[in-house]
Structure formats: structure tokens, C-alpha cells
Amino acid sequence: AIERTFSIIKPDATRRNLTGAVNAVIEKAGLRIVAQKRVLMTKAQAETFYAVHKERPFFGDLVAFMTSGPVVVQVLEGEDAVAKYRDVMGATNPANAAEGTIRKLFAESIEANSAHGSDSVDNAKVEIAQFFAGNEIVG
Ligand code: CMP
């Protein structure tokens, strides 16, 4: 089915001027960028976004990293977009990521791993609504 997923190009990638390079991988995979903006996340936004991880030992570092510089938030659309984008990103830890994936190509570490993508269609809806109004998404 045609789905939408939520993507973040993380601060490690924007800092190295890799927004276009990441987008090229996304578009080459057949996903369409139907919304996109560059933002500096507030601590509150990052804490809300990653609330499911709040008991994890890496939560504080993760929030600090995600607010350390600009991110590019996106909505991606396409056939099986949620699963497809997870394939395109590769494993969370770049050491385990397959050749040609965003994280294999660009990630610096498990934390500074260049990209986030939703893990389900339901979570995609929640995540998209945290950053985009309906009229900012143009399919
Ligand atoms: P993301 O898909 O954005 O979701 C949670 C993030 O936590 C994950 O990508 C990683 O960047 C980050 N993270 C940092 N340390 C870990 C860890 N040990 N295990 C999983 N995720 C981690």
C-alpha cells in the first residue's frame, strides 16, 4: 500500500552538509519527499519525540545530540514507505548496516547515525503530527 513515514536527517549529517546526499539515496529508492523543513529541535520537542526511550541509559545523550544542531524533518511517501525507508537507512548501529544504506554510507556511531525513520504506520502518523500541519504535506 502507499504509505507515509516520518524521517529526520540528524545533526551529524546536517553538520557535514549531507542533506542532499541523504535525499539522493531516499529518492533513488523510489520514496518521494512530500514535506521537508530544517529546524532546531527544542529539548522539550526531543524529549517528547523520544519519550518511548526515556528509561534507556542513552536517553539524556540522545536528547542532547538531537538538539545539538539543525535537523531536517521530512515526510516520505511511497509503496510500503515505512519498511522501505527502514531498509534504506540500514541497521541502527552503522557497524551492522548493509552496503549502500544511509547509515553505512554516512553514520558516525550508533547515536550519530544520520537518520531516523518511523517503525510503524501508526507511529508515523504520531511523529508527522509533531512537526507538520496537514497543509504542509503536498503529495
Ligand atoms: P532512532 O531510530 O532515532 O531511535 C532512537 C535512537 O537512539 C537511535 O536511532 C539511535 O540514534 C539512538 N541510540 C543511541 N544509543 C543507542 C543504543 N545503545 N541503542 C539503540 N539506539 C541508540
mmCIF file of N, CA and C and ligand atoms in Angstrom:
data_model
loop_
_atom_site.group_PDB
_atom_site.id
_atom_site.type_symbol
_atom_site.label_atom_id
_atom_site.label_comp_id
_atom_site.label_asym_id
_atom_site.label_seq_id
_atom_site.Cartn_x
_atom_site.Cartn_y
_atom_site.Cartn_z
ATOM 1 N N ALA A 1 0.847 -1.202 0.000
ATOM 2 C CA ALA A 1 0.000 0.000 0.000
ATOM 3 C C ALA A 1 0.879 1.247 0.000
ATOM 4 N N ILE A 2 0.336 2.332 -0.531
ATOM 5 C CA ILE A 2 1.036 3.620 -0.450
ATOM 6 C C ILE A 2 0.936 4.122 0.985
ATOM 7 N N GLU A 3 2.090 4.390 1.585
ATOM 8 C CA GLU A 3 2.158 4.850 2.973
ATOM 9 C C GLU A 3 2.965 6.145 3.050
ATOM 10 N N ARG A 4 2.877 6.753 4.247
ATOM 11 C CA ARG A 4 3.776 7.862 4.576
ATOM 12 C C ARG A 4 4.585 7.486 5.803
ATOM 13 N N THR A 5 5.848 7.897 5.822
ATOM 14 C CA THR A 5 6.682 7.703 7.003
ATOM 15 C C THR A 5 7.346 9.025 7.352
ATOM 16 N N PHE A 6 7.795 9.103 8.615
ATOM 17 C CA PHE A 6 8.444 10.318 9.097
ATOM 18 C C PHE A 6 9.950 10.074 9.157
ATOM 19 N N SER A 7 10.712 11.024 8.672
ATOM 20 C CA SER A 7 12.171 10.924 8.627
ATOM 21 C C SER A 7 12.811 12.134 9.281
ATOM 22 N N ILE A 8 13.942 11.898 9.942
ATOM 23 C CA ILE A 8 14.782 13.011 10.413
ATOM 24 C C ILE A 8 16.194 12.797 9.873
ATOM 25 N N ILE A 9 16.720 13.790 9.186
ATOM 26 C CA ILE A 9 18.153 13.828 8.891
ATOM 27 C C ILE A 9 18.808 14.498 10.097
ATOM 28 N N LYS A 10 19.648 13.740 10.799
ATOM 29 C CA LYS A 10 20.115 14.129 12.138
ATOM 30 C C LYS A 10 21.269 15.129 12.080
ATOM 31 N N PRO A 11 21.596 15.737 13.263
ATOM 32 C CA PRO A 11 22.607 16.806 13.283
ATOM 33 C C PRO A 11 23.988 16.397 12.753
ATOM 34 N N ASP A 12 24.372 15.132 12.914
ATOM 35 C CA ASP A 12 25.700 14.734 12.393
ATOM 36 C C ASP A 12 25.743 14.873 10.871
ATOM 37 N N ALA A 13 24.605 14.634 10.222
ATOM 38 C CA ALA A 13 24.547 14.713 8.758
ATOM 39 C C ALA A 13 24.415 16.154 8.273
ATOM 40 N N THR A 14 23.572 16.960 8.946
ATOM 41 C CA THR A 14 23.450 18.360 8.510
ATOM 42 C C THR A 14 24.773 19.094 8.730
ATOM 43 N N ARG A 15 25.475 18.768 9.825
ATOM 44 C CA ARG A 15 26.750 19.429 10.135
ATOM 45 C C ARG A 15 27.782 19.189 9.021
ATOM 46 N N ARG A 16 27.729 17.987 8.428
ATOM 47 C CA ARG A 16 28.690 17.650 7.361
ATOM 48 C C ARG A 16 28.146 17.971 5.970
ATOM 49 N N ASN A 17 27.035 18.734 5.915
ATOM 50 C CA ASN A 17 26.475 19.194 4.634
ATOM 51 C C ASN A 17 26.020 18.020 3.761
ATOM 52 N N LEU A 18 25.393 17.021 4.409
ATOM 53 C CA LEU A 18 24.994 15.795 3.714
ATOM 54 C C LEU A 18 23.494 15.715 3.443
ATOM 55 N N THR A 19 22.751 16.815 3.636
ATOM 56 C CA THR A 19 21.299 16.746 3.414
ATOM 57 C C THR A 19 20.985 16.266 1.997
ATOM 58 N N GLY A 20 21.623 16.861 1.025
ATOM 59 C CA GLY A 20 21.359 16.478 -0.365
ATOM 60 C C GLY A 20 21.791 15.051 -0.666
ATOM 61 N N ALA A 21 22.896 14.642 -0.093
ATOM 62 C CA ALA A 21 23.389 13.273 -0.325
ATOM 63 C C ALA A 21 22.410 12.250 0.260
ATOM 64 N N VAL A 22 21.883 12.539 1.455
ATOM 65 C CA VAL A 22 20.879 11.637 2.049
ATOM 66 C C VAL A 22 19.622 11.639 1.189
ATOM 67 N N ASN A 23 19.195 12.823 0.771
ATOM 68 C CA ASN A 23 17.983 12.896 -0.056
ATOM 69 C C ASN A 23 18.146 12.150 -1.379
ATOM 70 N N ALA A 24 19.338 12.152 -1.924
ATOM 71 C CA ALA A 24 19.568 11.415 -3.175
ATOM 72 C C ALA A 24 19.344 9.918 -2.972
ATOM 73 N N VAL A 25 19.788 9.393 -1.814
ATOM 74 C CA VAL A 25 19.576 7.960 -1.525
ATOM 75 C C VAL A 25 18.074 7.681 -1.370
ATOM 76 N N ILE A 26 17.380 8.588 -0.664
ATOM 77 C CA ILE A 26 15.931 8.441 -0.456
ATOM 78 C C ILE A 26 15.200 8.410 -1.801
ATOM 79 N N GLU A 27 15.508 9.369 -2.653
ATOM 80 C CA GLU A 27 14.782 9.485 -3.930
ATOM 81 C C GLU A 27 15.144 8.347 -4.877
ATOM 82 N N LYS A 28 16.394 7.920 -4.845
ATOM 83 C CA LYS A 28 16.812 6.812 -5.714
ATOM 84 C C LYS A 28 16.075 5.528 -5.337
ATOM 85 N N ALA A 29 15.698 5.410 -4.057
ATOM 86 C CA ALA A 29 14.959 4.227 -3.590
ATOM 87 C C ALA A 29 13.483 4.293 -3.973
ATOM 88 N N GLY A 30 13.057 5.392 -4.569
ATOM 89 C CA GLY A 30 11.666 5.487 -5.017
ATOM 90 C C GLY A 30 10.734 6.131 -4.016
ATOM 91 N N LEU A 31 11.297 6.674 -2.946
ATOM 92 C CA LEU A 31 10.470 7.403 -1.975
ATOM 93 C C LEU A 31 10.419 8.872 -2.384
ATOM 94 N N ARG A 32 9.235 9.473 -2.208
ATOM 95 C CA ARG A 32 9.027 10.872 -2.590
ATOM 96 C C ARG A 32 9.010 11.734 -1.327
ATOM 97 N N ILE A 33 9.780 12.823 -1.324
ATOM 98 C CA ILE A 33 9.806 13.750 -0.192
ATOM 99 C C ILE A 33 8.625 14.705 -0.369
ATOM 100 N N VAL A 34 7.553 14.480 0.420
ATOM 101 C CA VAL A 34 6.320 15.258 0.235
ATOM 102 C C VAL A 34 6.193 16.396 1.246
ATOM 103 N N ALA A 35 7.133 16.465 2.198
ATOM 104 C CA ALA A 35 7.242 17.603 3.122
ATOM 105 C C ALA A 35 8.657 17.598 3.663
ATOM 106 N N GLN A 36 9.193 18.786 3.915
ATOM 107 C CA GLN A 36 10.573 18.873 4.413
ATOM 108 C C GLN A 36 10.820 20.257 5.013
ATOM 109 N N LYS A 37 11.448 20.291 6.195
ATOM 110 C CA LYS A 37 11.920 21.585 6.723
ATOM 111 C C LYS A 37 13.091 21.361 7.659
ATOM 112 N N ARG A 38 13.932 22.411 7.738
ATOM 113 C CA ARG A 38 15.105 22.384 8.599
ATOM 114 C C ARG A 38 14.752 23.112 9.889
ATOM 115 N N VAL A 39 14.946 22.455 11.020
ATOM 116 C CA VAL A 39 14.573 23.027 12.314
ATOM 117 C C VAL A 39 15.644 22.713 13.348
ATOM 118 N N LEU A 40 15.691 23.553 14.381
ATOM 119 C CA LEU A 40 16.489 23.252 15.568
ATOM 120 C C LEU A 40 15.499 22.762 16.618
ATOM 121 N N MET A 41 15.552 21.483 16.939
ATOM 122 C CA MET A 41 14.601 20.938 17.905
ATOM 123 C C MET A 41 14.872 21.511 19.285
ATOM 124 N N THR A 42 13.798 21.821 20.013
ATOM 125 C CA THR A 42 13.962 22.211 21.421
ATOM 126 C C THR A 42 14.137 20.939 22.249
ATOM 127 N N LYS A 43 14.644 21.123 23.474
ATOM 128 C CA LYS A 43 14.802 19.988 24.384
ATOM 129 C C LYS A 43 13.437 19.322 24.612
ATOM 130 N N ALA A 44 12.394 20.138 24.779
ATOM 131 C CA ALA A 44 11.050 19.586 25.021
ATOM 132 C C ALA A 44 10.569 18.778 23.815
ATOM 133 N N GLN A 45 10.813 19.294 22.617
ATOM 134 C CA GLN A 45 10.411 18.547 21.404
ATOM 135 C C GLN A 45 11.131 17.197 21.328
ATOM 136 N N ALA A 46 12.444 17.211 21.611
ATOM 137 C CA ALA A 46 13.227 15.966 21.523
ATOM 138 C C ALA A 46 12.787 14.975 22.602
ATOM 139 N N GLU A 47 12.520 15.476 23.793
ATOM 140 C CA GLU A 47 12.086 14.590 24.884
ATOM 141 C C GLU A 47 10.725 13.966 24.563
ATOM 142 N N THR A 48 9.833 14.743 23.988
ATOM 143 C CA THR A 48 8.528 14.207 23.602
ATOM 144 C C THR A 48 8.675 13.203 22.473
ATOM 145 N N PHE A 49 9.484 13.574 21.482
ATOM 146 C CA PHE A 49 9.641 12.707 20.319
ATOM 147 C C PHE A 49 10.190 11.335 20.724
ATOM 148 N N TYR A 50 11.159 11.323 21.638
ATOM 149 C CA TYR A 50 11.824 10.077 22.042
ATOM 150 C C TYR A 50 11.302 9.542 23.387
ATOM 151 N N ALA A 51 10.090 9.955 23.794
ATOM 152 C CA ALA A 51 9.547 9.578 25.112
ATOM 153 C C ALA A 51 9.584 8.067 25.339
ATOM 154 N N VAL A 52 9.401 7.272 24.281
ATOM 155 C CA VAL A 52 9.410 5.808 24.448
ATOM 156 C C VAL A 52 10.766 5.307 24.967
ATOM 157 N N HIS A 53 11.825 6.105 24.779
ATOM 158 C CA HIS A 53 13.171 5.699 25.222
ATOM 159 C C HIS A 53 13.573 6.325 26.550
ATOM 160 N N LYS A 54 12.611 6.951 27.278
ATOM 161 C CA LYS A 54 13.047 7.791 28.396
ATOM 162 C C LYS A 54 13.688 7.022 29.545
ATOM 163 N N GLU A 55 13.441 5.728 29.654
ATOM 164 C CA GLU A 55 14.104 4.947 30.706
ATOM 165 C C GLU A 55 15.436 4.356 30.251
ATOM 166 N N ARG A 56 15.773 4.533 28.984
ATOM 167 C CA ARG A 56 17.014 3.921 28.470
ATOM 168 C C ARG A 56 18.219 4.749 28.913
ATOM 169 N N PRO A 57 19.359 4.081 29.114
ATOM 170 C CA PRO A 57 20.541 4.797 29.608
ATOM 171 C C PRO A 57 21.046 5.882 28.660
ATOM 172 N N PHE A 58 20.715 5.739 27.367
ATOM 173 C CA PHE A 58 21.230 6.702 26.394
ATOM 174 C C PHE A 58 20.299 7.892 26.174
ATOM 175 N N PHE A 59 19.177 7.959 26.924
ATOM 176 C CA PHE A 59 18.158 8.990 26.646
ATOM 177 C C PHE A 59 18.704 10.422 26.748
ATOM 178 N N GLY A 60 19.427 10.717 27.833
ATOM 179 C CA GLY A 60 19.936 12.084 28.024
ATOM 180 C C GLY A 60 20.890 12.498 26.913
ATOM 181 N N ASP A 61 21.802 11.589 26.567
ATOM 182 C CA ASP A 61 22.751 11.868 25.480
ATOM 183 C C ASP A 61 22.014 12.040 24.152
ATOM 184 N N LEU A 62 20.997 11.212 23.931
ATOM 185 C CA LEU A 62 20.237 11.270 22.678
ATOM 186 C C LEU A 62 19.544 12.631 22.529
ATOM 187 N N VAL A 63 18.916 13.097 23.603
ATOM 188 C CA VAL A 63 18.244 14.403 23.564
ATOM 189 C C VAL A 63 19.273 15.513 23.337
ATOM 190 N N ALA A 64 20.412 15.425 24.013
ATOM 191 C CA ALA A 64 21.464 16.444 23.825
ATOM 192 C C ALA A 64 21.950 16.435 22.375
ATOM 193 N N PHE A 65 22.164 15.248 21.823
ATOM 194 C CA PHE A 65 22.632 15.156 20.435
ATOM 195 C C PHE A 65 21.603 15.718 19.458
ATOM 196 N N MET A 66 20.345 15.356 19.651
ATOM 197 C CA MET A 66 19.313 15.769 18.684
ATOM 198 C C MET A 66 19.014 17.260 18.720
ATOM 199 N N THR A 67 19.453 17.926 19.805
ATOM 200 C CA THR A 67 19.277 19.381 19.908
ATOM 201 C C THR A 67 20.603 20.112 19.688
ATOM 202 N N SER A 68 21.647 19.395 19.262
ATOM 203 C CA SER A 68 22.994 19.977 19.146
ATOM 204 C C SER A 68 23.192 20.755 17.855
ATOM 205 N N GLY A 69 22.260 20.635 16.947
ATOM 206 C CA GLY A 69 22.372 21.332 15.667
ATOM 207 C C GLY A 69 21.108 21.117 14.871
ATOM 208 N N PRO A 70 21.030 21.728 13.696
ATOM 209 C CA PRO A 70 19.820 21.606 12.885
ATOM 210 C C PRO A 70 19.554 20.159 12.456
ATOM 211 N N VAL A 71 18.276 19.854 12.344
ATOM 212 C CA VAL A 71 17.848 18.594 11.739
ATOM 213 C C VAL A 71 16.942 18.955 10.557
ATOM 214 N N VAL A 72 16.765 18.002 9.654
ATOM 215 C CA VAL A 72 15.793 18.178 8.574
ATOM 216 C C VAL A 72 14.708 17.130 8.777
ATOM 217 N N VAL A 73 13.491 17.611 9.091
ATOM 218 C CA VAL A 73 12.363 16.697 9.279
ATOM 219 C C VAL A 73 11.624 16.565 7.946
ATOM 220 N N GLN A 74 11.164 15.353 7.681
ATOM 221 C CA GLN A 74 10.596 15.056 6.367
ATOM 222 C C GLN A 74 9.406 14.103 6.483
ATOM 223 N N VAL A 75 8.532 14.176 5.513
ATOM 224 C CA VAL A 75 7.537 13.128 5.296
ATOM 225 C C VAL A 75 7.870 12.476 3.953
ATOM 226 N N LEU A 76 8.000 11.162 3.967
ATOM 227 C CA LEU A 76 8.312 10.390 2.758
ATOM 228 C C LEU A 76 7.101 9.553 2.388
ATOM 229 N N GLU A 77 6.816 9.488 1.109
ATOM 230 C CA GLU A 77 5.629 8.762 0.632
ATOM 231 C C GLU A 77 6.028 7.753 -0.427
ATOM 232 N N GLY A 78 5.387 6.599 -0.386
ATOM 233 C CA GLY A 78 5.631 5.597 -1.425
ATOM 234 C C GLY A 78 5.069 4.248 -1.024
ATOM 235 N N GLU A 79 5.230 3.285 -1.913
ATOM 236 C CA GLU A 79 4.786 1.917 -1.659
ATOM 237 C C GLU A 79 5.550 1.364 -0.445
ATOM 238 N N ASP A 80 4.816 0.885 0.550
ATOM 239 C CA ASP A 80 5.453 0.328 1.762
ATOM 240 C C ASP A 80 6.524 1.255 2.333
ATOM 241 N N ALA A 81 6.209 2.534 2.414
ATOM 242 C CA ALA A 81 7.219 3.540 2.769
ATOM 243 C C ALA A 81 7.884 3.276 4.123
ATOM 244 N N VAL A 82 7.127 2.788 5.111
ATOM 245 C CA VAL A 82 7.709 2.587 6.440
ATOM 246 C C VAL A 82 8.830 1.548 6.375
ATOM 247 N N ALA A 83 8.516 0.371 5.848
ATOM 248 C CA ALA A 83 9.519 -0.699 5.775
ATOM 249 C C ALA A 83 10.623 -0.348 4.768
ATOM 250 N N LYS A 84 10.217 0.263 3.662
ATOM 251 C CA LYS A 84 11.216 0.612 2.647
ATOM 252 C C LYS A 84 12.254 1.580 3.201
ATOM 253 N N TYR A 85 11.792 2.590 3.951
ATOM 254 C CA TYR A 85 12.763 3.558 4.472
ATOM 255 C C TYR A 85 13.660 2.924 5.529
ATOM 256 N N ARG A 86 13.125 1.990 6.308
ATOM 257 C CA ARG A 86 13.988 1.302 7.284
ATOM 258 C C ARG A 86 15.067 0.502 6.564
ATOM 259 N N ASP A 87 14.719 -0.098 5.426
ATOM 260 C CA ASP A 87 15.736 -0.778 4.607
ATOM 261 C C ASP A 87 16.770 0.209 4.071
ATOM 262 N N VAL A 88 16.280 1.347 3.606
ATOM 263 C CA VAL A 88 17.169 2.349 3.001
ATOM 264 C C VAL A 88 18.123 2.934 4.054
ATOM 265 N N MET A 89 17.638 3.084 5.307
ATOM 266 C CA MET A 89 18.500 3.606 6.377
ATOM 267 C C MET A 89 19.553 2.593 6.796
ATOM 268 N N GLY A 90 19.184 1.315 6.855
ATOM 269 C CA GLY A 90 20.085 0.286 7.383
ATOM 270 C C GLY A 90 19.980 0.183 8.897
ATOM 271 N N ALA A 91 20.749 -0.737 9.468
ATOM 272 C CA ALA A 91 20.678 -1.022 10.904
ATOM 273 C C ALA A 91 21.012 0.218 11.730
ATOM 274 N N THR A 92 20.385 0.296 12.931
ATOM 275 C CA THR A 92 20.608 1.429 13.845
ATOM 276 C C THR A 92 22.094 1.669 14.086
ATOM 277 N N ASN A 93 22.820 0.589 14.345
ATOM 278 C CA ASN A 93 24.266 0.680 14.537
ATOM 279 C C ASN A 93 24.946 0.584 13.166
ATOM 280 N N PRO A 94 25.634 1.638 12.737
ATOM 281 C CA PRO A 94 26.231 1.606 11.394
ATOM 282 C C PRO A 94 27.206 0.448 11.198
ATOM 283 N N ALA A 95 27.756 -0.077 12.289
ATOM 284 C CA ALA A 95 28.655 -1.236 12.172
ATOM 285 C C ALA A 95 27.916 -2.446 11.601
ATOM 286 N N ASN A 96 26.597 -2.482 11.775
ATOM 287 C CA ASN A 96 25.785 -3.605 11.281
ATOM 288 C C ASN A 96 24.990 -3.261 10.028
ATOM 289 N N ALA A 97 25.172 -2.073 9.490
ATOM 290 C CA ALA A 97 24.338 -1.623 8.368
ATOM 291 C C ALA A 97 24.862 -2.175 7.035
ATOM 292 N N ALA A 98 23.930 -2.516 6.158
ATOM 293 C CA ALA A 98 24.279 -3.096 4.853
ATOM 294 C C ALA A 98 24.871 -2.028 3.926
ATOM 295 N N GLU A 99 25.665 -2.505 2.970
ATOM 296 C CA GLU A 99 26.257 -1.630 1.948
ATOM 297 C C GLU A 99 25.180 -0.802 1.254
ATOM 298 N N GLY A 100 25.487 0.442 1.005
ATOM 299 C CA GLY A 100 24.588 1.298 0.243
ATOM 300 C C GLY A 100 23.510 1.974 1.055
ATOM 301 N N THR A 101 23.370 1.571 2.333
ATOM 302 C CA THR A 101 22.356 2.210 3.180
ATOM 303 C C THR A 101 22.868 3.565 3.698
ATOM 304 N N ILE A 102 21.922 4.407 4.108
ATOM 305 C CA ILE A 102 22.280 5.748 4.603
ATOM 306 C C ILE A 102 23.250 5.640 5.777
ATOM 307 N N ARG A 103 22.973 4.717 6.686
ATOM 308 C CA ARG A 103 23.827 4.641 7.879
ATOM 309 C C ARG A 103 25.195 4.059 7.552
ATOM 310 N N LYS A 104 25.251 3.096 6.619
ATOM 311 C CA LYS A 104 26.569 2.577 6.212
ATOM 312 C C LYS A 104 27.369 3.667 5.505
ATOM 313 N N LEU A 105 26.679 4.436 4.664
ATOM 314 C CA LEU A 105 27.381 5.457 3.882
ATOM 315 C C LEU A 105 27.836 6.625 4.760
ATOM 316 N N PHE A 106 26.997 7.032 5.722
ATOM 317 C CA PHE A 106 27.206 8.338 6.349
ATOM 318 C C PHE A 106 27.323 8.340 7.869
ATOM 319 N N ALA A 107 26.787 7.333 8.584
ATOM 320 C CA ALA A 107 26.700 7.443 10.043
ATOM 321 C C ALA A 107 28.067 7.395 10.698
ATOM 322 N N GLU A 108 28.160 8.102 11.845
ATOM 323 C CA GLU A 108 29.411 8.158 12.602
ATOM 324 C C GLU A 108 29.422 7.160 13.760
ATOM 325 N N SER A 109 28.234 6.864 14.326
ATOM 326 C CA SER A 109 28.136 5.999 15.505
ATOM 327 C C SER A 109 26.674 5.594 15.681
ATOM 328 N N ILE A 110 26.406 4.728 16.689
ATOM 329 C CA ILE A 110 25.013 4.317 16.929
ATOM 330 C C ILE A 110 24.154 5.520 17.312
ATOM 331 N N GLU A 111 24.747 6.516 17.971
ATOM 332 C CA GLU A 111 23.981 7.714 18.315
ATOM 333 C C GLU A 111 23.926 8.677 17.129
ATOM 334 N N ALA A 112 25.083 9.017 16.595
ATOM 335 C CA ALA A 112 25.161 9.950 15.464
ATOM 336 C C ALA A 112 24.989 9.130 14.184
ATOM 337 N N ASN A 113 23.754 8.611 14.010
ATOM 338 C CA ASN A 113 23.534 7.638 12.936
ATOM 339 C C ASN A 113 22.740 8.219 11.759
ATOM 340 N N SER A 114 22.815 9.534 11.620
ATOM 341 C CA SER A 114 22.429 10.268 10.393
ATOM 342 C C SER A 114 20.952 10.329 10.064
ATOM 343 N N ALA A 115 20.171 9.293 10.449
ATOM 344 C CA ALA A 115 18.762 9.281 10.040
ATOM 345 C C ALA A 115 17.894 8.589 11.073
ATOM 346 N N HIS A 116 16.659 9.058 11.164
ATOM 347 C CA HIS A 116 15.603 8.370 11.911
ATOM 348 C C HIS A 116 14.463 8.074 10.952
ATOM 349 N N GLY A 117 13.807 6.937 11.112
ATOM 350 C CA GLY A 117 12.586 6.638 10.373
ATOM 351 C C GLY A 117 11.587 5.950 11.278
ATOM 352 N N SER A 118 10.307 6.211 11.063
ATOM 353 C CA SER A 118 9.255 5.609 11.890
ATOM 354 C C SER A 118 9.306 4.087 11.797
ATOM 355 N N ASP A 119 8.858 3.419 12.889
ATOM 356 C CA ASP A 119 8.868 1.955 12.894
ATOM 357 C C ASP A 119 7.501 1.338 12.594
ATOM 358 N N SER A 120 6.465 2.154 12.412
ATOM 359 C CA SER A 120 5.146 1.627 12.043
ATOM 360 C C SER A 120 4.335 2.763 11.425
ATOM 361 N N VAL A 121 3.272 2.393 10.724
ATOM 362 C CA VAL A 121 2.395 3.405 10.126
ATOM 363 C C VAL A 121 1.724 4.238 11.225
ATOM 364 N N ASP A 122 1.330 3.587 12.322
ATOM 365 C CA ASP A 122 0.692 4.330 13.417
ATOM 366 C C ASP A 122 1.659 5.336 14.042
ATOM 367 N N ASN A 123 2.895 4.903 14.304
ATOM 368 C CA ASN A 123 3.877 5.840 14.863
ATOM 369 C C ASN A 123 4.222 6.940 13.870
ATOM 370 N N ALA A 124 4.227 6.616 12.584
ATOM 371 C CA ALA A 124 4.498 7.648 11.570
ATOM 372 C C ALA A 124 3.478 8.770 11.687
ATOM 373 N N LYS A 125 2.210 8.417 11.868
ATOM 374 C CA LYS A 125 1.161 9.447 11.976
ATOM 375 C C LYS A 125 1.417 10.340 13.181
ATOM 376 N N VAL A 126 1.778 9.733 14.315
ATOM 377 C CA VAL A 126 2.050 10.497 15.537
ATOM 378 C C VAL A 126 3.260 11.411 15.335
ATOM 379 N N GLU A 127 4.318 10.851 14.743
ATOM 380 C CA GLU A 127 5.569 11.618 14.568
ATOM 381 C C GLU A 127 5.370 12.763 13.558
ATOM 382 N N ILE A 128 4.682 12.484 12.460
ATOM 383 C CA ILE A 128 4.425 13.525 11.450
ATOM 384 C C ILE A 128 3.673 14.694 12.090
ATOM 385 N N ALA A 129 2.672 14.368 12.915
ATOM 386 C CA ALA A 129 1.833 15.409 13.533
ATOM 387 C C ALA A 129 2.614 16.271 14.522
ATOM 388 N N GLN A 130 3.747 15.755 15.020
ATOM 389 C CA GLN A 130 4.572 16.552 15.941
ATOM 390 C C GLN A 130 5.322 17.670 15.217
ATOM 391 N N PHE A 131 5.471 17.561 13.917
ATOM 392 C CA PHE A 131 6.295 18.534 13.181
ATOM 393 C C PHE A 131 5.596 19.199 11.994
ATOM 394 N N PHE A 132 4.511 18.628 11.502
ATOM 395 C CA PHE A 132 3.896 19.172 10.291
ATOM 396 C C PHE A 132 2.387 19.363 10.460
ATOM 397 N N ALA A 133 1.905 20.509 9.958
ATOM 398 C CA ALA A 133 0.470 20.707 9.774
ATOM 399 C C ALA A 133 0.072 20.016 8.471
ATOM 400 N N GLY A 134 -1.178 19.639 8.394
ATOM 401 C CA GLY A 134 -1.657 18.907 7.218
ATOM 402 C C GLY A 134 -1.368 19.620 5.907
ATOM 403 N N ASN A 135 -1.518 20.956 5.913
ATOM 404 C CA ASN A 135 -1.340 21.686 4.655
ATOM 405 C C ASN A 135 0.127 21.909 4.276
ATOM 406 N N GLU A 136 1.063 21.413 5.119
ATOM 407 C CA GLU A 136 2.493 21.474 4.764
ATOM 408 C C GLU A 136 2.937 20.218 4.027
ATOM 409 N N ILE A 137 2.043 19.242 3.922
ATOM 410 C CA ILE A 137 2.372 17.985 3.255
ATOM 411 C C ILE A 137 1.673 17.978 1.909
ATOM 412 N N VAL A 138 2.476 17.918 0.850
ATOM 413 C CA VAL A 138 1.925 18.034 -0.507
ATOM 414 C C VAL A 138 2.332 16.792 -1.290
ATOM 415 N N GLY A 139 1.433 15.864 -1.429
ATOM 416 C CA GLY A 139 1.731 14.584 -2.072
ATOM 417 C C GLY A 139 1.671 14.657 -3.578
HETATM 418 P P1 CMP B 1 16.468 6.321 16.190
HETATM 419 O O1 CMP B 1 15.916 5.482 15.099
HETATM 420 O O2 CMP B 1 16.384 7.787 16.001
HETATM 421 O O3 CMP B 1 15.748 5.935 17.566
HETATM 422 C C1 CMP B 1 16.384 6.056 18.828
HETATM 423 C C2 CMP B 1 17.818 6.467 18.715
HETATM 424 O O4 CMP B 1 18.601 6.318 19.871
HETATM 425 C C3 CMP B 1 18.514 5.628 17.683
HETATM 426 O O5 CMP B 1 18.032 5.954 16.395
HETATM 427 C C4 CMP B 1 19.977 5.943 17.965
HETATM 428 O O6 CMP B 1 20.443 7.053 17.253
HETATM 429 C C5 CMP B 1 19.962 6.323 19.449
HETATM 430 N N1 CMP B 1 20.768 5.434 20.266
HETATM 431 C C6 CMP B 1 21.834 5.818 20.983
HETATM 432 N N2 CMP B 1 22.354 4.784 21.635
HETATM 433 C C7 CMP B 1 21.593 3.706 21.328
HETATM 434 C C8 CMP B 1 21.632 2.328 21.707
HETATM 435 N N3 CMP B 1 22.560 1.842 22.533
HETATM 436 N N4 CMP B 1 20.693 1.512 21.187
HETATM 437 C C9 CMP B 1 19.727 1.999 20.353
HETATM 438 N N5 CMP B 1 19.655 3.289 19.973
HETATM 439 C C10 CMP B 1 20.578 4.131 20.463
#
